[in-house]
Amino acid sequence: IGLPIQLIRFVFTVLTVLAVTVGIQSVGVVLMAALLITPAAAARSWTASLRLMLVLSAVFAATAAVVGTIISASLPKMPTGPWIVLALGGIAFISLLIAPENGWLPRRKRARGNQLKTQRENLLKLLYGAEEREGHTVAMTSETIVGIRRQHLEGLRKTLRSLKKEYLLVERADGFALTEKGRTEGRRVVRLHRLWELYLTERLGMAADHIHPQAETMEHIITPEIEALIVKELGNPEVDPHQSPIPYEED
């Protein structure tokens, strides 16, 4: 927001002390703690912007206060404070569960999507590598792939069906083989793997026999923009540290 961090810390500290001092005398420790912590925690699940976080915190606190007051007024012998705390807890729980960026469900969905993407790309890379070694189109059965990738057969079958649906693989009598589209995608994954291995050895000084695990991870997250920067940085390299050719896109 354009203010010195020390000033922000000082102002927040003063406001926190004042709020706690006045709040404990007015509403008690439990409600004060809930109002101090819960709205901010719920708002943080929705945004990283301080301005928006402050607005959301105020909205959540006001909503909980209104809900608690209505319930207390509607039902006999229902104290207002505990219902405000329960309403705040409900808002925080829902926020932590469904907030787009930091919610548990969206994060789990993204993690599952990344896992499926990794499985798909590993399979395409496996078939492309086999073609590269043999010099011709190679087909593999699901049982052969399971033996190589150590993957559950049912999960592999789902991946194969997905790749077939997108015309990345074709099923033949002797197994599954790459289509031209799948070959292009497999070539891309292999290229990123080898480029990253070369970058680790050339720029970070890592030993060639220690770089494979890192490349196995990075090949799935390198964007085209980062790839272009790596290629430029390395001067359009032709081979990786193991002297395997780096397969660029065919003209």
Short mmCIF file of N, CA and C in Angstrom, two decimals, residues 53-171:
data_model
loop_
_atom_site.label_atom_id
_atom_site.label_comp_id
_atom_site.label_asym_id
_atom_site.label_seq_id
_atom_site.Cartn_x
_atom_site.Cartn_y
_atom_site.Cartn_z
N MET A 53 -8.43 -7.65 2.40
CA MET A 53 -8.48 -8.45 3.63
C MET A 53 -9.16 -7.68 4.76
N LEU A 54 -8.83 -6.40 4.88
CA LEU A 54 -9.45 -5.57 5.91
C LEU A 54 -10.95 -5.44 5.68
N VAL A 55 -11.34 -5.26 4.43
CA VAL A 55 -12.76 -5.14 4.11
C VAL A 55 -13.49 -6.44 4.43
N LEU A 56 -12.93 -7.57 3.98
CA LEU A 56 -13.57 -8.86 4.23
C LEU A 56 -13.64 -9.17 5.72
N SER A 57 -12.59 -8.83 6.46
CA SER A 57 -12.61 -9.07 7.91
C SER A 57 -13.76 -8.31 8.56
N ALA A 58 -13.94 -7.06 8.16
CA ALA A 58 -15.03 -6.26 8.71
C ALA A 58 -16.39 -6.84 8.33
N VAL A 59 -16.51 -7.27 7.08
CA VAL A 59 -17.77 -7.86 6.62
C VAL A 59 -18.08 -9.14 7.38
N PHE A 60 -17.08 -10.01 7.53
CA PHE A 60 -17.30 -11.27 8.25
C PHE A 60 -17.68 -11.02 9.70
N ALA A 61 -16.98 -10.09 10.35
CA ALA A 61 -17.28 -9.80 11.76
C ALA A 61 -18.68 -9.21 11.90
N ALA A 62 -19.04 -8.29 11.00
CA ALA A 62 -20.38 -7.68 11.06
C ALA A 62 -21.46 -8.72 10.80
N THR A 63 -21.22 -9.59 9.83
CA THR A 63 -22.19 -10.65 9.52
C THR A 63 -22.41 -11.56 10.72
N ALA A 64 -21.32 -11.97 11.35
CA ALA A 64 -21.44 -12.84 12.53
C ALA A 64 -22.17 -12.12 13.66
N ALA A 65 -21.91 -10.84 13.84
CA ALA A 65 -22.59 -10.08 14.89
C ALA A 65 -24.09 -10.00 14.62
N VAL A 66 -24.46 -9.75 13.37
CA VAL A 66 -25.87 -9.68 13.01
C VAL A 66 -26.55 -11.03 13.21
N VAL A 67 -25.90 -12.10 12.72
CA VAL A 67 -26.48 -13.44 12.86
C VAL A 67 -26.64 -13.81 14.33
N GLY A 68 -25.60 -13.57 15.13
CA GLY A 68 -25.68 -13.89 16.55
C GLY A 68 -26.76 -13.11 17.26
N THR A 69 -26.91 -11.84 16.91
CA THR A 69 -27.93 -11.00 17.54
C THR A 69 -29.33 -11.46 17.16
N ILE A 70 -29.53 -11.80 15.89
CA ILE A 70 -30.85 -12.26 15.43
C ILE A 70 -31.24 -13.56 16.13
N ILE A 71 -30.30 -14.50 16.21
CA ILE A 71 -30.59 -15.78 16.87
C ILE A 71 -30.91 -15.55 18.35
N SER A 72 -30.11 -14.71 18.99
CA SER A 72 -30.33 -14.43 20.41
C SER A 72 -31.68 -13.76 20.65
N ALA A 73 -32.08 -12.87 19.74
CA ALA A 73 -33.36 -12.18 19.89
C ALA A 73 -34.54 -13.08 19.56
N SER A 74 -34.32 -14.05 18.69
CA SER A 74 -35.41 -14.92 18.24
C SER A 74 -35.68 -16.06 19.20
N LEU A 75 -34.64 -16.57 19.85
CA LEU A 75 -34.78 -17.73 20.72
C LEU A 75 -34.62 -17.31 22.17
N PRO A 76 -35.50 -17.75 23.03
CA PRO A 76 -35.40 -17.35 24.44
C PRO A 76 -34.19 -17.96 25.13
N LYS A 77 -33.60 -17.19 26.01
CA LYS A 77 -32.48 -17.63 26.83
C LYS A 77 -31.25 -18.04 26.01
N MET A 78 -31.09 -17.46 24.84
CA MET A 78 -29.91 -17.72 24.02
C MET A 78 -28.98 -16.51 24.09
N PRO A 79 -27.82 -16.63 24.73
CA PRO A 79 -26.91 -15.48 24.84
C PRO A 79 -26.33 -15.09 23.49
N THR A 80 -26.09 -13.81 23.32
CA THR A 80 -25.61 -13.31 22.03
C THR A 80 -24.15 -13.69 21.76
N GLY A 81 -23.29 -13.55 22.75
CA GLY A 81 -21.86 -13.77 22.55
C GLY A 81 -21.50 -15.12 21.97
N PRO A 82 -21.96 -16.23 22.58
CA PRO A 82 -21.62 -17.54 22.03
C PRO A 82 -22.10 -17.75 20.60
N TRP A 83 -23.27 -17.18 20.26
CA TRP A 83 -23.77 -17.34 18.89
C TRP A 83 -22.93 -16.54 17.90
N ILE A 84 -22.41 -15.41 18.33
CA ILE A 84 -21.50 -14.67 17.46
C ILE A 84 -20.23 -15.48 17.22
N VAL A 85 -19.72 -16.11 18.27
CA VAL A 85 -18.53 -16.94 18.13
C VAL A 85 -18.81 -18.12 17.19
N LEU A 86 -19.97 -18.76 17.35
CA LEU A 86 -20.33 -19.88 16.47
C LEU A 86 -20.48 -19.43 15.02
N ALA A 87 -21.09 -18.26 14.82
CA ALA A 87 -21.24 -17.75 13.46
C ALA A 87 -19.89 -17.45 12.84
N LEU A 88 -18.99 -16.86 13.62
CA LEU A 88 -17.64 -16.61 13.12
C LEU A 88 -16.92 -17.91 12.79
N GLY A 89 -17.10 -18.91 13.65
CA GLY A 89 -16.48 -20.21 13.37
C GLY A 89 -17.01 -20.82 12.09
N GLY A 90 -18.32 -20.67 11.85
CA GLY A 90 -18.90 -21.20 10.62
C GLY A 90 -18.35 -20.50 9.39
N ILE A 91 -18.23 -19.17 9.46
CA ILE A 91 -17.67 -18.41 8.34
C ILE A 91 -16.23 -18.82 8.07
N ALA A 92 -15.46 -18.96 9.15
CA ALA A 92 -14.05 -19.35 8.99
C ALA A 92 -13.94 -20.76 8.41
N PHE A 93 -14.79 -21.67 8.88
CA PHE A 93 -14.75 -23.05 8.39
C PHE A 93 -15.06 -23.10 6.90
N ILE A 94 -16.12 -22.39 6.49
CA ILE A 94 -16.49 -22.37 5.07
C ILE A 94 -15.37 -21.74 4.24
N SER A 95 -14.78 -20.67 4.75
CA SER A 95 -13.69 -20.00 4.02
C SER A 95 -12.50 -20.92 3.85
N LEU A 96 -12.10 -21.58 4.93
CA LEU A 96 -10.96 -22.49 4.86
C LEU A 96 -11.25 -23.68 3.96
N LEU A 97 -12.53 -23.97 3.76
CA LEU A 97 -12.90 -25.13 2.95
C LEU A 97 -12.98 -24.81 1.47
N ILE A 98 -13.60 -23.65 1.10
CA ILE A 98 -13.93 -23.43 -0.31
C ILE A 98 -13.27 -22.19 -0.93
N ALA A 99 -12.49 -21.43 -0.19
CA ALA A 99 -11.86 -20.24 -0.78
C ALA A 99 -11.05 -20.62 -2.02
N PRO A 100 -11.20 -19.90 -3.13
CA PRO A 100 -10.60 -20.32 -4.41
C PRO A 100 -9.11 -20.58 -4.39
N GLU A 101 -8.34 -19.72 -3.72
CA GLU A 101 -6.89 -19.86 -3.74
C GLU A 101 -6.36 -20.77 -2.64
N ASN A 102 -6.86 -20.57 -1.41
CA ASN A 102 -6.29 -21.26 -0.26
C ASN A 102 -7.22 -22.27 0.39
N GLY A 103 -8.43 -22.42 -0.13
CA GLY A 103 -9.37 -23.38 0.45
C GLY A 103 -8.89 -24.81 0.28
N TRP A 104 -9.30 -25.66 1.22
CA TRP A 104 -8.85 -27.05 1.19
C TRP A 104 -9.34 -27.78 -0.06
N LEU A 105 -10.59 -27.59 -0.42
CA LEU A 105 -11.14 -28.29 -1.59
C LEU A 105 -10.47 -27.84 -2.89
N PRO A 106 -10.35 -26.52 -3.17
CA PRO A 106 -9.64 -26.11 -4.39
C PRO A 106 -8.18 -26.57 -4.43
N ARG A 107 -7.50 -26.52 -3.27
CA ARG A 107 -6.10 -26.96 -3.25
C ARG A 107 -6.00 -28.46 -3.53
N ARG A 108 -6.94 -29.21 -2.98
CA ARG A 108 -6.94 -30.65 -3.24
C ARG A 108 -7.23 -30.95 -4.71
N LYS A 109 -8.16 -30.16 -5.28
CA LYS A 109 -8.48 -30.34 -6.70
C LYS A 109 -7.28 -30.03 -7.57
N ARG A 110 -6.55 -28.94 -7.25
CA ARG A 110 -5.36 -28.59 -8.02
C ARG A 110 -4.28 -29.65 -7.88
N ALA A 111 -4.13 -30.16 -6.66
CA ALA A 111 -3.12 -31.20 -6.44
C ALA A 111 -3.45 -32.45 -7.24
N ARG A 112 -4.73 -32.81 -7.27
CA ARG A 112 -5.15 -33.97 -8.05
C ARG A 112 -4.92 -33.74 -9.54
N GLY A 113 -5.23 -32.51 -10.01
CA GLY A 113 -5.00 -32.19 -11.41
C GLY A 113 -3.53 -32.26 -11.78
N ASN A 114 -2.66 -31.77 -10.89
CA ASN A 114 -1.22 -31.84 -11.14
C ASN A 114 -0.73 -33.28 -11.17
N GLN A 115 -1.30 -34.10 -10.29
CA GLN A 115 -0.91 -35.51 -10.26
C GLN A 115 -1.29 -36.21 -11.56
N LEU A 116 -2.51 -35.94 -12.04
CA LEU A 116 -2.95 -36.56 -13.29
C LEU A 116 -2.12 -36.05 -14.47
N LYS A 117 -1.79 -34.76 -14.46
CA LYS A 117 -0.96 -34.19 -15.53
C LYS A 117 0.41 -34.86 -15.54
N THR A 118 0.98 -35.07 -14.37
CA THR A 118 2.28 -35.72 -14.27
C THR A 118 2.22 -37.15 -14.79
N GLN A 119 1.18 -37.88 -14.44
CA GLN A 119 1.04 -39.26 -14.90
C GLN A 119 0.91 -39.31 -16.42
N ARG A 120 0.12 -38.40 -16.99
CA ARG A 120 -0.06 -38.37 -18.44
C ARG A 120 1.26 -38.07 -19.15
N GLU A 121 1.96 -37.05 -18.66
CA GLU A 121 3.20 -36.65 -19.32
C GLU A 121 4.28 -37.72 -19.16
N ASN A 122 4.31 -38.38 -18.02
CA ASN A 122 5.28 -39.46 -17.83
C ASN A 122 5.04 -40.60 -18.81
N LEU A 123 3.78 -40.89 -19.06
CA LEU A 123 3.45 -41.97 -20.00
C LEU A 123 3.84 -41.60 -21.42
N LEU A 124 3.54 -40.37 -21.82
CA LEU A 124 3.94 -39.93 -23.16
C LEU A 124 5.46 -39.90 -23.30
N LYS A 125 6.14 -39.48 -22.24
CA LYS A 125 7.60 -39.46 -22.26
C LYS A 125 8.16 -40.87 -22.39
N LEU A 126 7.54 -41.81 -21.69
CA LEU A 126 7.99 -43.21 -21.75
C LEU A 126 7.91 -43.74 -23.18
N LEU A 127 6.78 -43.52 -23.84
CA LEU A 127 6.61 -44.02 -25.20
C LEU A 127 7.53 -43.28 -26.18
N TYR A 128 7.70 -41.98 -25.97
CA TYR A 128 8.60 -41.24 -26.87
C TYR A 128 10.04 -41.73 -26.70
N GLY A 129 10.45 -41.97 -25.46
CA GLY A 129 11.80 -42.47 -25.23
C GLY A 129 12.03 -43.82 -25.88
N ALA A 130 11.00 -44.67 -25.84
CA ALA A 130 11.11 -45.99 -26.49
C ALA A 130 11.25 -45.83 -28.00
N GLU A 131 10.47 -44.92 -28.57
CA GLU A 131 10.58 -44.67 -30.02
C GLU A 131 11.96 -44.11 -30.37
N GLU A 132 12.47 -43.24 -29.51
CA GLU A 132 13.77 -42.64 -29.76
C GLU A 132 14.87 -43.70 -29.78
N ARG A 133 14.77 -44.66 -28.87
CA ARG A 133 15.78 -45.72 -28.81
C ARG A 133 15.65 -46.69 -29.98
N GLU A 134 14.42 -47.04 -30.34
CA GLU A 134 14.19 -48.04 -31.37
C GLU A 134 14.26 -47.47 -32.78
N GLY A 135 13.97 -46.19 -32.91
CA GLY A 135 14.00 -45.57 -34.23
C GLY A 135 12.73 -45.76 -35.04
N HIS A 136 11.67 -46.23 -34.39
CA HIS A 136 10.39 -46.40 -35.08
C HIS A 136 9.27 -46.37 -34.04
N THR A 137 8.02 -46.36 -34.52
CA THR A 137 6.88 -46.33 -33.62
C THR A 137 6.86 -47.57 -32.74
N VAL A 138 6.65 -47.36 -31.45
CA VAL A 138 6.64 -48.45 -30.48
C VAL A 138 5.28 -48.49 -29.79
N ALA A 139 4.73 -49.68 -29.65
CA ALA A 139 3.49 -49.88 -28.91
C ALA A 139 3.78 -50.66 -27.64
N MET A 140 3.09 -50.30 -26.56
CA MET A 140 3.25 -51.00 -25.28
C MET A 140 1.88 -51.37 -24.73
N THR A 141 1.78 -52.55 -24.16
CA THR A 141 0.55 -52.94 -23.48
C THR A 141 0.49 -52.29 -22.11
N SER A 142 -0.69 -52.26 -21.53
CA SER A 142 -0.83 -51.67 -20.20
C SER A 142 -0.03 -52.45 -19.17
N GLU A 143 0.07 -53.78 -19.34
CA GLU A 143 0.85 -54.59 -18.40
C GLU A 143 2.34 -54.24 -18.48
N THR A 144 2.83 -54.00 -19.69
CA THR A 144 4.23 -53.61 -19.85
C THR A 144 4.50 -52.27 -19.19
N ILE A 145 3.57 -51.33 -19.37
CA ILE A 145 3.74 -50.00 -18.78
C ILE A 145 3.72 -50.08 -17.26
N VAL A 146 2.82 -50.90 -16.71
CA VAL A 146 2.75 -51.08 -15.26
C VAL A 146 4.07 -51.60 -14.72
N GLY A 147 4.68 -52.53 -15.44
CA GLY A 147 5.95 -53.09 -15.01
C GLY A 147 7.08 -52.07 -15.01
N ILE A 148 7.00 -51.10 -15.93
CA ILE A 148 8.05 -50.08 -16.02
C ILE A 148 7.80 -48.93 -15.05
N ARG A 149 6.55 -48.44 -15.01
CA ARG A 149 6.23 -47.25 -14.23
C ARG A 149 5.86 -47.55 -12.79
N ARG A 150 5.63 -48.81 -12.44
CA ARG A 150 5.21 -49.18 -11.08
C ARG A 150 3.93 -48.44 -10.70
N GLN A 151 2.97 -48.44 -11.60
CA GLN A 151 1.71 -47.72 -11.41
C GLN A 151 0.57 -48.72 -11.29
N HIS A 152 -0.46 -48.37 -10.50
CA HIS A 152 -1.61 -49.25 -10.37
C HIS A 152 -2.30 -49.38 -11.72
N LEU A 153 -2.73 -50.60 -12.03
CA LEU A 153 -3.31 -50.88 -13.35
C LEU A 153 -4.57 -50.07 -13.59
N GLU A 154 -5.44 -49.96 -12.57
CA GLU A 154 -6.70 -49.24 -12.75
C GLU A 154 -6.44 -47.76 -13.02
N GLY A 155 -5.50 -47.17 -12.28
CA GLY A 155 -5.16 -45.77 -12.53
C GLY A 155 -4.55 -45.57 -13.91
N LEU A 156 -3.73 -46.52 -14.33
CA LEU A 156 -3.12 -46.44 -15.66
C LEU A 156 -4.19 -46.50 -16.75
N ARG A 157 -5.16 -47.38 -16.57
CA ARG A 157 -6.22 -47.50 -17.57
C ARG A 157 -7.00 -46.20 -17.72
N LYS A 158 -7.25 -45.52 -16.61
CA LYS A 158 -7.93 -44.22 -16.68
C LYS A 158 -7.08 -43.21 -17.45
N THR A 159 -5.78 -43.22 -17.19
CA THR A 159 -4.88 -42.32 -17.90
C THR A 159 -4.86 -42.63 -19.39
N LEU A 160 -4.81 -43.91 -19.72
CA LEU A 160 -4.80 -44.31 -21.13
C LEU A 160 -6.09 -43.90 -21.84
N ARG A 161 -7.22 -44.06 -21.16
CA ARG A 161 -8.50 -43.66 -21.76
C ARG A 161 -8.52 -42.15 -22.00
N SER A 162 -7.99 -41.40 -21.05
CA SER A 162 -7.95 -39.94 -21.21
C SER A 162 -7.07 -39.54 -22.39
N LEU A 163 -5.92 -40.18 -22.53
CA LEU A 163 -5.01 -39.87 -23.63
C LEU A 163 -5.59 -40.28 -24.98
N LYS A 164 -6.30 -41.40 -25.00
CA LYS A 164 -6.97 -41.82 -26.24
C LYS A 164 -8.04 -40.82 -26.63
N LYS A 165 -8.79 -40.34 -25.65
CA LYS A 165 -9.88 -39.41 -25.91
C LYS A 165 -9.36 -38.12 -26.52
N GLU A 166 -8.15 -37.73 -26.15
CA GLU A 166 -7.55 -36.50 -26.67
C GLU A 166 -6.67 -36.76 -27.89
N TYR A 167 -6.73 -37.97 -28.42
CA TYR A 167 -5.98 -38.36 -29.63
C TYR A 167 -4.47 -38.22 -29.45
N LEU A 168 -4.01 -38.42 -28.21
CA LEU A 168 -2.57 -38.45 -27.96
C LEU A 168 -2.03 -39.87 -28.08
N LEU A 169 -2.89 -40.85 -27.89
CA LEU A 169 -2.54 -42.25 -28.05
C LEU A 169 -3.55 -42.94 -28.94
N VAL A 170 -3.11 -44.02 -29.55
CA VAL A 170 -4.00 -44.87 -30.33
C VAL A 170 -3.81 -46.30 -29.84
N GLU A 171 -4.91 -47.03 -29.72
CA GLU A 171 -4.82 -48.42 -29.26
C GLU A 171 -4.76 -49.35 -30.47
#
